[in-house]
Tab-separated table of C-alpha atoms and ligand atoms in Angstrom:
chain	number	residue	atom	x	y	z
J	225	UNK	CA	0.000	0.000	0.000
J	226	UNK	CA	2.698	2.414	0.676
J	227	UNK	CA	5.656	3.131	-1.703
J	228	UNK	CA	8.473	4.043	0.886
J	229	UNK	CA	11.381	6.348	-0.120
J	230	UNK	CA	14.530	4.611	-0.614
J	231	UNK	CA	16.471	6.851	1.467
J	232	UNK	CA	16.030	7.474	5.680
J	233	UNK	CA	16.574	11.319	5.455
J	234	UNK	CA	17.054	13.029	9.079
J	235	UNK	CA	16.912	16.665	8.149
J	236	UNK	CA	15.585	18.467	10.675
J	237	UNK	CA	12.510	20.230	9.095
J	238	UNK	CA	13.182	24.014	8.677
J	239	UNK	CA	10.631	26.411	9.546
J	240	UNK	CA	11.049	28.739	6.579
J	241	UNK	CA	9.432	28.047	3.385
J	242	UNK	CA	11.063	26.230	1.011
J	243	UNK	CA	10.681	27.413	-3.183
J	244	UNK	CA	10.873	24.918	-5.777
J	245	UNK	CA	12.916	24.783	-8.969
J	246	UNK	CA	10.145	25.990	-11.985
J	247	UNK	CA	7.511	26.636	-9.537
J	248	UNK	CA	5.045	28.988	-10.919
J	249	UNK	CA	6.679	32.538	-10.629
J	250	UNK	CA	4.975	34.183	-7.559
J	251	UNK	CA	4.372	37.389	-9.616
J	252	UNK	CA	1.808	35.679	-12.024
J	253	UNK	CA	0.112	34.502	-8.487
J	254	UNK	CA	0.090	38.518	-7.992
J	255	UNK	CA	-1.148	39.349	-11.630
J	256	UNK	CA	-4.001	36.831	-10.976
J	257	UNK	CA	-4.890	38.099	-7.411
J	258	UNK	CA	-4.554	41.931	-8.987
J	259	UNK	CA	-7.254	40.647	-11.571
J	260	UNK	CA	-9.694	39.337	-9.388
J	261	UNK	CA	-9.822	41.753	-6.719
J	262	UNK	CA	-10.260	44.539	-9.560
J	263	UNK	CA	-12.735	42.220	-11.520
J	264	UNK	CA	-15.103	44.847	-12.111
J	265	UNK	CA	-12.624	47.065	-13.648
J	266	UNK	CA	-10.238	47.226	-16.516
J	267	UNK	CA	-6.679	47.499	-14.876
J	268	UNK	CA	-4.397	49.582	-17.610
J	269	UNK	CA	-1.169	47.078	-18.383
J	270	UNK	CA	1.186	50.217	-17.229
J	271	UNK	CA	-0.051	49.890	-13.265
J	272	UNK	CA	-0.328	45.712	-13.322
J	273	UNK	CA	3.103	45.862	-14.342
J	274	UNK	CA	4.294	48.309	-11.687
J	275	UNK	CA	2.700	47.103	-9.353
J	276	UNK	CA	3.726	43.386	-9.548
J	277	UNK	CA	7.210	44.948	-10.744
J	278	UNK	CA	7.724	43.100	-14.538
J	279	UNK	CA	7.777	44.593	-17.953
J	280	UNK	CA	4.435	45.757	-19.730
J	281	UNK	CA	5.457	42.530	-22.155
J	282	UNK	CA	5.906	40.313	-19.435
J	283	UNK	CA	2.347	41.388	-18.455
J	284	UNK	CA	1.546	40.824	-21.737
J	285	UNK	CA	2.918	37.046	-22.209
J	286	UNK	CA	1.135	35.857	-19.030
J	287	UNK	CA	-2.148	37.047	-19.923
J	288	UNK	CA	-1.030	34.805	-22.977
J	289	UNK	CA	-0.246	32.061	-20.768
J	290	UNK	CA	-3.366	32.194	-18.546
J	291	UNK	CA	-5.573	32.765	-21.248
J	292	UNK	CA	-4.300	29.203	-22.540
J	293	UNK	CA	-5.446	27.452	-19.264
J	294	UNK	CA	-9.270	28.412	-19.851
J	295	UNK	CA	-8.774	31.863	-18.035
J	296	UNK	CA	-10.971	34.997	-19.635
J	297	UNK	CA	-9.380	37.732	-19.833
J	298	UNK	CA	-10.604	41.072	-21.626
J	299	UNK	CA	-8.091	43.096	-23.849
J	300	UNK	CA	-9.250	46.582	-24.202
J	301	UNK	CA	-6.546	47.999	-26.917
J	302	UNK	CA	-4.787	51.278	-25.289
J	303	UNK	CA	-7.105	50.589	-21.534
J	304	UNK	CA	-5.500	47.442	-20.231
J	305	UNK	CA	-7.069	44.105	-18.965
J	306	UNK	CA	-10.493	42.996	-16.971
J	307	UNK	CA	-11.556	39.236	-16.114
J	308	UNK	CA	-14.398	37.948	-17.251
J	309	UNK	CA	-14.890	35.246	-14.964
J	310	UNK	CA	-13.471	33.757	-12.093
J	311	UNK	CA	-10.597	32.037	-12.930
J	312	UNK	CA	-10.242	28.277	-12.677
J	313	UNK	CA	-6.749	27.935	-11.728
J	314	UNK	CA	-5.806	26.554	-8.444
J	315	UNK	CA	-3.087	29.807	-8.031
J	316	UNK	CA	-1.932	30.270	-4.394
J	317	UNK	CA	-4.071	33.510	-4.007
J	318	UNK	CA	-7.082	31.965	-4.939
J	319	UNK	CA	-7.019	29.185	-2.676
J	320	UNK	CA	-5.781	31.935	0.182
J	321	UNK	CA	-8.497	34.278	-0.416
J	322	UNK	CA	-11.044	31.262	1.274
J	323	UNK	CA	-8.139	29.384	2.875
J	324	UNK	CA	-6.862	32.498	5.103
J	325	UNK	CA	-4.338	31.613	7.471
J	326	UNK	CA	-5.200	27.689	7.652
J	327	UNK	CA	-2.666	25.501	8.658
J	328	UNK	CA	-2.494	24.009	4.781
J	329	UNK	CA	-2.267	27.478	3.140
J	330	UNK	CA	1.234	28.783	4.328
J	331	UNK	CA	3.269	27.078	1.422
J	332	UNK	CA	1.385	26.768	-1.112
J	333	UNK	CA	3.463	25.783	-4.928
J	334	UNK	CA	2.273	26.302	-7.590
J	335	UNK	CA	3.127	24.518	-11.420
J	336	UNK	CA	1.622	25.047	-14.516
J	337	UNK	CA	3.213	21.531	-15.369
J	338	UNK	CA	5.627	19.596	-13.391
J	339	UNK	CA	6.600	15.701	-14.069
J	340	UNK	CA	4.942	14.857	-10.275
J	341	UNK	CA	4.035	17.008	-7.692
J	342	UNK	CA	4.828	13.799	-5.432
J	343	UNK	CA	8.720	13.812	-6.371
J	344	UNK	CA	8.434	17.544	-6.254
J	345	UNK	CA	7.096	17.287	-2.673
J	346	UNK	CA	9.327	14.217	-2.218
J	347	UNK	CA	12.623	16.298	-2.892
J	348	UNK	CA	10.859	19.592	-1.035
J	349	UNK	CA	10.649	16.756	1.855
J	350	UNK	CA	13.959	16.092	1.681
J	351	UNK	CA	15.425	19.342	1.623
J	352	UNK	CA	13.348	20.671	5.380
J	353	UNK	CA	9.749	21.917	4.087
J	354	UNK	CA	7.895	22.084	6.567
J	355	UNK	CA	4.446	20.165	7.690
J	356	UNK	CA	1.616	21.253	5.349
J	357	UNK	CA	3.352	22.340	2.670
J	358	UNK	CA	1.152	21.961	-0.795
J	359	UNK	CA	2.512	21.056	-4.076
J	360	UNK	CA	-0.288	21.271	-6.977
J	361	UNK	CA	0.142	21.245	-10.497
J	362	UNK	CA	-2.473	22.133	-13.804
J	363	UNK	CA	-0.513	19.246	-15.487
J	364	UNK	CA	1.478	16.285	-14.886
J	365	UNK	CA	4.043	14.712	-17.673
J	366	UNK	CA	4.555	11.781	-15.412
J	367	UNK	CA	1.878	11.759	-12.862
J	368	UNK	CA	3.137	8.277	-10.870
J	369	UNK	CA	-0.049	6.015	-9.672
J	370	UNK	CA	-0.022	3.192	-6.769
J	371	UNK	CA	1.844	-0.155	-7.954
J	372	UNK	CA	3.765	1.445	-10.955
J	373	UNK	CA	0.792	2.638	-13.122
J	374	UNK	CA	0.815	6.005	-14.210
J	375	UNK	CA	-1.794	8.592	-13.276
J	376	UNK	CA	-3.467	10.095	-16.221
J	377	UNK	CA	-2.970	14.185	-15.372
J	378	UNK	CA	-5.249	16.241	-18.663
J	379	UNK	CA	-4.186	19.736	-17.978
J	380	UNK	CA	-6.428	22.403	-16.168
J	381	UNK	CA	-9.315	19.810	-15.381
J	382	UNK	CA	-7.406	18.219	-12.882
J	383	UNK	CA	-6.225	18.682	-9.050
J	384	UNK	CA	-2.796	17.012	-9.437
J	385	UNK	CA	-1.849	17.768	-5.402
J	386	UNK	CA	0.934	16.823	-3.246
J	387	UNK	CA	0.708	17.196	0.767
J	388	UNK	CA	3.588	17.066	3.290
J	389	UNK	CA	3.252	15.660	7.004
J	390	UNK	CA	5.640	15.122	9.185
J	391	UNK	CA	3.728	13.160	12.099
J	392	UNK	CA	4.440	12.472	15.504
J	393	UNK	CA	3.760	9.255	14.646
J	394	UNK	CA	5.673	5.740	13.901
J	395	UNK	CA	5.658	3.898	10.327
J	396	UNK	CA	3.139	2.263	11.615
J	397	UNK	CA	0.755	4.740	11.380
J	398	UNK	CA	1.093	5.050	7.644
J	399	UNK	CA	-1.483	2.957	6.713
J	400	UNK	CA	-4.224	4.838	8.691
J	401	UNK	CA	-2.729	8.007	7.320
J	402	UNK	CA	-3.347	5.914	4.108
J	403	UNK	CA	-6.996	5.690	4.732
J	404	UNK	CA	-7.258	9.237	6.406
J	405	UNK	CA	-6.772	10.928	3.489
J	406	UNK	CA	-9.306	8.706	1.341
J	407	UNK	CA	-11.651	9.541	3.761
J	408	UNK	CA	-11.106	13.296	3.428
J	409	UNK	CA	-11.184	13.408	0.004
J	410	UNK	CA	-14.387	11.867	0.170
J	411	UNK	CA	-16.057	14.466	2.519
J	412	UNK	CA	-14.818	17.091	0.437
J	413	UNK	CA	-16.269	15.615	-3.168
J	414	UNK	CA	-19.631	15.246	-1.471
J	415	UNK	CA	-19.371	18.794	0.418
J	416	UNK	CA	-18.242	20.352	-2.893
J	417	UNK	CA	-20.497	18.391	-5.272
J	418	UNK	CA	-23.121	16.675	-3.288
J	419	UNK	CA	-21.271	13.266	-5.552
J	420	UNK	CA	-21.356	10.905	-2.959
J	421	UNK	CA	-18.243	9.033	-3.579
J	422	UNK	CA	-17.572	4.816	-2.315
J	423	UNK	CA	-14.086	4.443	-1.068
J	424	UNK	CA	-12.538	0.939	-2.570
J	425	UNK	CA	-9.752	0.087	-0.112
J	426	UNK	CA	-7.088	1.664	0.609
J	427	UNK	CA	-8.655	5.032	-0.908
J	428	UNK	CA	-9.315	5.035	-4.480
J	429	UNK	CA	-12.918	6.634	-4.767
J	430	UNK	CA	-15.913	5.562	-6.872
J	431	UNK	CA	-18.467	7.381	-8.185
J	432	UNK	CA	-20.893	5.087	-10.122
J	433	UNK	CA	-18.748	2.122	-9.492
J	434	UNK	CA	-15.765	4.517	-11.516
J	435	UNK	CA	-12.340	5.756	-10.127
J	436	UNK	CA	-12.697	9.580	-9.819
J	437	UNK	CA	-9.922	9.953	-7.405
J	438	UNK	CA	-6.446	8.094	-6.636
J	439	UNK	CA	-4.022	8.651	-3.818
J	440	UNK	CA	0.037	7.521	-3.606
J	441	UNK	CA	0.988	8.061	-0.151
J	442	UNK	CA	5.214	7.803	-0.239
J	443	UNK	CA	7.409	8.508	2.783
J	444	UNK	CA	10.483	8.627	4.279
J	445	UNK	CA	11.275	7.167	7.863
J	446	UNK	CA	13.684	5.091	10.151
J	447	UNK	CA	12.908	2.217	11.842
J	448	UNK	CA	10.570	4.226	14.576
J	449	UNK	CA	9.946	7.514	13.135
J	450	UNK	CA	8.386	9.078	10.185
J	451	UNK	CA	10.440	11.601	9.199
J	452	UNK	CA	7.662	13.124	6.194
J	453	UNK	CA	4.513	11.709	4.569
J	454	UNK	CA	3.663	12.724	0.736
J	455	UNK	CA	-0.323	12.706	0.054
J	456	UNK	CA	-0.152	12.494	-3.566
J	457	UNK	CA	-3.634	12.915	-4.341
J	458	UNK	CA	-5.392	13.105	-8.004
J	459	UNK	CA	-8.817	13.644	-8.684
J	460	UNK	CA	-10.629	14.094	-11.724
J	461	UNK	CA	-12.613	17.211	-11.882
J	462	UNK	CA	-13.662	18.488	-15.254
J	463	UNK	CA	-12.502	15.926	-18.108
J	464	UNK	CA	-15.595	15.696	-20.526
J	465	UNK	CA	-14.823	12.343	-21.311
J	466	UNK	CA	-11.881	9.644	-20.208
J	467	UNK	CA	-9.749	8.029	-22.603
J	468	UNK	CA	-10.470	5.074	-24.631
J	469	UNK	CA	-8.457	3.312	-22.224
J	470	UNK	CA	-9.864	4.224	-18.980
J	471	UNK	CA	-13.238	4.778	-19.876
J	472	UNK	CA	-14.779	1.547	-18.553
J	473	UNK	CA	-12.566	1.855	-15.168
J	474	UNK	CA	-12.203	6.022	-14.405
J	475	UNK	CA	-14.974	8.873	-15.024
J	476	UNK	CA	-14.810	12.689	-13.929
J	477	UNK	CA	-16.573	14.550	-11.328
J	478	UNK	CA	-17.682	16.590	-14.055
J	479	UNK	CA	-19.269	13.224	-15.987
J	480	UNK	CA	-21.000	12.188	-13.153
J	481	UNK	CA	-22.677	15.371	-11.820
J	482	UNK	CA	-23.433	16.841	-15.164
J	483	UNK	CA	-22.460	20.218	-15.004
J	484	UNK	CA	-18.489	21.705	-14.403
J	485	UNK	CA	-17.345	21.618	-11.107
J	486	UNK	CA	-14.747	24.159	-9.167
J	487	UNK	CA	-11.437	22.577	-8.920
J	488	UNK	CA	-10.622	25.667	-6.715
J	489	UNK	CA	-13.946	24.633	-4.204
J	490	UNK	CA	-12.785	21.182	-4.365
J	491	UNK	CA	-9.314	21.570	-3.601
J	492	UNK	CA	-9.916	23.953	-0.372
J	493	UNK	CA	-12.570	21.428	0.633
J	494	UNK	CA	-9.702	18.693	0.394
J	495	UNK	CA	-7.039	20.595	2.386
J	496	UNK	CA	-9.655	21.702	4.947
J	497	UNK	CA	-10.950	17.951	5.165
J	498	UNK	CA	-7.567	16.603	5.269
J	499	UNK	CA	-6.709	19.216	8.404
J	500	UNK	CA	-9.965	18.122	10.164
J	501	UNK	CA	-9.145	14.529	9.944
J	502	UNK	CA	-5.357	14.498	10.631
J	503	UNK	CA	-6.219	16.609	13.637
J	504	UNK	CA	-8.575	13.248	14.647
J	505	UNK	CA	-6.317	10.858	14.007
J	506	UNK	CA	-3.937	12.259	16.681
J	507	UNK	CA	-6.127	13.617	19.014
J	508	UNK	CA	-8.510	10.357	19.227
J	509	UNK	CA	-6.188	7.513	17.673
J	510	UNK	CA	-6.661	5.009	14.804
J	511	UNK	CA	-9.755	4.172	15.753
J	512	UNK	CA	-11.526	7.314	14.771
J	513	UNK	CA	-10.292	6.895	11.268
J	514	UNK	CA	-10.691	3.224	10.784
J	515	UNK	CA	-14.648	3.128	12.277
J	516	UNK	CA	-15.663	6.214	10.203
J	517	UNK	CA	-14.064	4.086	7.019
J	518	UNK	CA	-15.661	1.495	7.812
J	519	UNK	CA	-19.339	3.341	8.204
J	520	UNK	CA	-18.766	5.000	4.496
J	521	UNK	CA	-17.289	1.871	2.512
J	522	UNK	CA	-19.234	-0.369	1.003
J	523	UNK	CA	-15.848	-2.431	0.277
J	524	UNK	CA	-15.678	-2.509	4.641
J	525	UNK	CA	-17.632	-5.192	5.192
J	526	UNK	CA	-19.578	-8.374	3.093
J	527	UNK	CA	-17.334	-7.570	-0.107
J	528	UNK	CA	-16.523	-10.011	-2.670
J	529	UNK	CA	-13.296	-8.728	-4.212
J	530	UNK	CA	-10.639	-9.957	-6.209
J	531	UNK	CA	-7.252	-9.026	-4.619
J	532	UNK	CA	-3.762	-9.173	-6.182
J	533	UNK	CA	-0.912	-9.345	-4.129
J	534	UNK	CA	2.716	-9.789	-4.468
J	535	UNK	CA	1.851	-13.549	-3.582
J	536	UNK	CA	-0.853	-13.480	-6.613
J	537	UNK	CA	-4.481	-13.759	-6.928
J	538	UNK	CA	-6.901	-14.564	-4.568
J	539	UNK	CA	-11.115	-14.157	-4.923
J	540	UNK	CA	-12.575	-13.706	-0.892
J	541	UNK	CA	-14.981	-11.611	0.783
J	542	UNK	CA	-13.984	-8.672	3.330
J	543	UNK	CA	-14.772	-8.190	7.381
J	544	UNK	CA	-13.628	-5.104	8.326
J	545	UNK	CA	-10.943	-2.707	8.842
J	546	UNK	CA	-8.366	-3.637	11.816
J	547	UNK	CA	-7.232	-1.068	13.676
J	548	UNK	CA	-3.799	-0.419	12.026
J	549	UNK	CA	-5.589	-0.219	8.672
J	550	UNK	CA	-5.129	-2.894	7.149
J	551	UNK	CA	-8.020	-4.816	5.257
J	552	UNK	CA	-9.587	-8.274	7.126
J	553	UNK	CA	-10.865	-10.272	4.282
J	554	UNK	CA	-11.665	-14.414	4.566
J	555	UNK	CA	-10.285	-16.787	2.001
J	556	UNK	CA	-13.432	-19.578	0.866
J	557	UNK	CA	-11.762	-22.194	2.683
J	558	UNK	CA	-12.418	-20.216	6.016
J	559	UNK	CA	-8.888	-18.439	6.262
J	560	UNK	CA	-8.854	-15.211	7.410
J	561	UNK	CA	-5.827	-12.247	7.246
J	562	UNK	CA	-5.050	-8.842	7.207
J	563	UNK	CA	-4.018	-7.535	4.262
J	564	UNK	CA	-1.434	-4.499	4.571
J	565	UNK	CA	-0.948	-3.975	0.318
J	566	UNK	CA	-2.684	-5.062	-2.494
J	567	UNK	CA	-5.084	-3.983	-5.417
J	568	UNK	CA	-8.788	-4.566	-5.119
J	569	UNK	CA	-11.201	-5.094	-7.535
J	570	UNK	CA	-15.327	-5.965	-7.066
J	571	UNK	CA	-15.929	-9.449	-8.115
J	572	UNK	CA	-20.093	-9.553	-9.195
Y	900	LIG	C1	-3.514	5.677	-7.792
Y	900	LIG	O1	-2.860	4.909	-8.509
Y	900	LIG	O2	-4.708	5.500	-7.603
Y	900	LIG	C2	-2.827	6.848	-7.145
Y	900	LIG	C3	-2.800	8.047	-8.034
Y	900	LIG	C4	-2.186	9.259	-7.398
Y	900	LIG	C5	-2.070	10.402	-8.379
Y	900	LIG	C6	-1.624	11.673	-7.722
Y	900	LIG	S1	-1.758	13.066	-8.787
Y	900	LIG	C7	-0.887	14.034	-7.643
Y	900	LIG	C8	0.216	13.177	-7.086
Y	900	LIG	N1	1.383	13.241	-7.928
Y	900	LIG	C9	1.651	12.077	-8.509
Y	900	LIG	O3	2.591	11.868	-9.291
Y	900	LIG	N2	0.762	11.166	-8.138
Y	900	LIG	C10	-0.195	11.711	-7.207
């Protein structure tokens, strides 16, 4: 279930945050924040690019650059520039502006296309970010799924996100951590969609029977201490249709409810869930996690799945969640284990 990181680091985390190579320049996060908070205006290209210190051509070429994401923008020749609509762009300022000073908004990066925010946020890990730092992406070149498969990242309709933890917590805890964050990502597709969303163990969700949403959790530890955890966490918001083939395995939020959906609404919902349920897990244990899995799964209890493992194939039916997260299935001969890793599919 988890893919650990080859190498123990033992950096002490640094408080200050950390930049990464290519991020998304922090003055385009200012040209887009400029934009919407004079939305009803058009700003003249002289004062945006004063005031967020570039050339009136620089202003220029990232109007260009937004405008290729999906985001209106009005050109008024000799006046300047005024948005048309809200932009759909999951830019640090727009996630702030209903974030505010929440624990996951304090290091926020930003990519218009990165090969994975998860090795991003792996290296960022690796160098002292600190806890809650966010790593999201429009576009992924090599978006990295659980057991080797890749994760199929379209540009702009997309969250491609990576969070950082570092826990109090022993290795051991990975696993609920695991299932923690499948759980928040649910909440926050039904609170931002009213979708609601199965959760097919450890956390892939299901809408219609259909993956909308896939999570790598990698880490780094030593033998009794995590040293960071990496959420990697991909949903899929507004595709209008899945390729040829995914199409009878993965479907978009946007598919399912019928109308486009706010990547920016979803994503705050996500880091707010994620908060509210990482703030369970240590305050009330494994437990808290594991039961409230267990009461939204259908794949909890009375399951007949087909699991692969590295010791093959095996058809059996689940009976719970134990309390260290793994899955309690029972073989047909009456055998019954734990299982810790593994892919899971419904057998009708
Ligand atoms: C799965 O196979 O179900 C897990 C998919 C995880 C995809 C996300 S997208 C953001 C983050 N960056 C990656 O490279 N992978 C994860």
């Amino acid at each position: 279930m988890l893919e650990i990181g080859t190498k123990a680091e033992s950096r002490i985390p640094s408080a200050e945050h950390t930049m990464a190579a290519d991020s998304t320049d922090r003055r385009i996060d200012k040209l887009i924040h400029l934009l919407v908070k004079n939305a009803t205006v058009v700003v003249p290209g002289p004062k945006i690019a004063s005031e967020i210190g570039v050339t009136r051509l620089k202003v220029w070429q990232w109007i260009e650059r937004l405008r290729s994401l999906g985001v209106q923008i009005r050109g008024v020749t000799g006046e300047g520039y005024q948005l048309v609509t809200v932009p759909e762009i999951l830019a640090p300022s727009l996630l702030r502006a209903d974030l505010g000073d929440h624990p996951m908004a304090r290091n926020i990066i930003h990519y218009f296309r990165t090969d994975s925010t998860n090795a991003v946020a792996m290296k960022l890990a690796a160098e002292g970010a600190p806890h809650g730092t966010v790593v999201v992406a429009e576009e992924q070149t090599a978006g990295r799924g659980r057991l080797g498969h890749v994760w199929y990242s379209e540009k702009s309709n997309g969250i491609y996100a990576s969070i950082l933890l570092r826990p109090p917590l022993s290795p051991a805890a990975a696993p609920v951590l695991t299932l923690m964050a499948g759980l928040a990502a649910q909440k926050a597709v039904s609170s931002a969609t009213g979708l609601m969303a199965d959760i097919r163990w450890p956390n892939d969700l299901l809408v219609n029977e259909k993956k909308v949403c896939g999570i790598l959790t990698e880490m780094t530890a030593e033998l009794d201490c995590l040293h960071a955890v990496v959420l990697g966490i991909g949903i899929n918001v507004n595709h209008s249709l899945m390729p040829a083939e995914l199409e009878n395995i993965a479907t978009s939020l946007r598919m399912e409810a019928h109308r486009s959906i706010s990547r920016v609404q979803v994503l705050v919902a996500l880091l707010r869930e994620l908060e509210r349920h990482y703030q369970l897990l240590l305050k009330s244990g494994n437990r808290a996690i594991t039961e409230r899995w267990e009461a939204v799964s259908s794949f909890a209890h009375g399951k007949r799945i087909r699991v692969a493992t590295a010791s093959g194939e095996a058809l059996v039916t689940t009976t719970g969640i134990d309390p260290s997260g793994a899955l309690k299935v029972q073989y047909d001969d009456g055998r019954r284990e734990s299982l810790v890793a593994g892919e899971v599919m419904e057998v009708k």
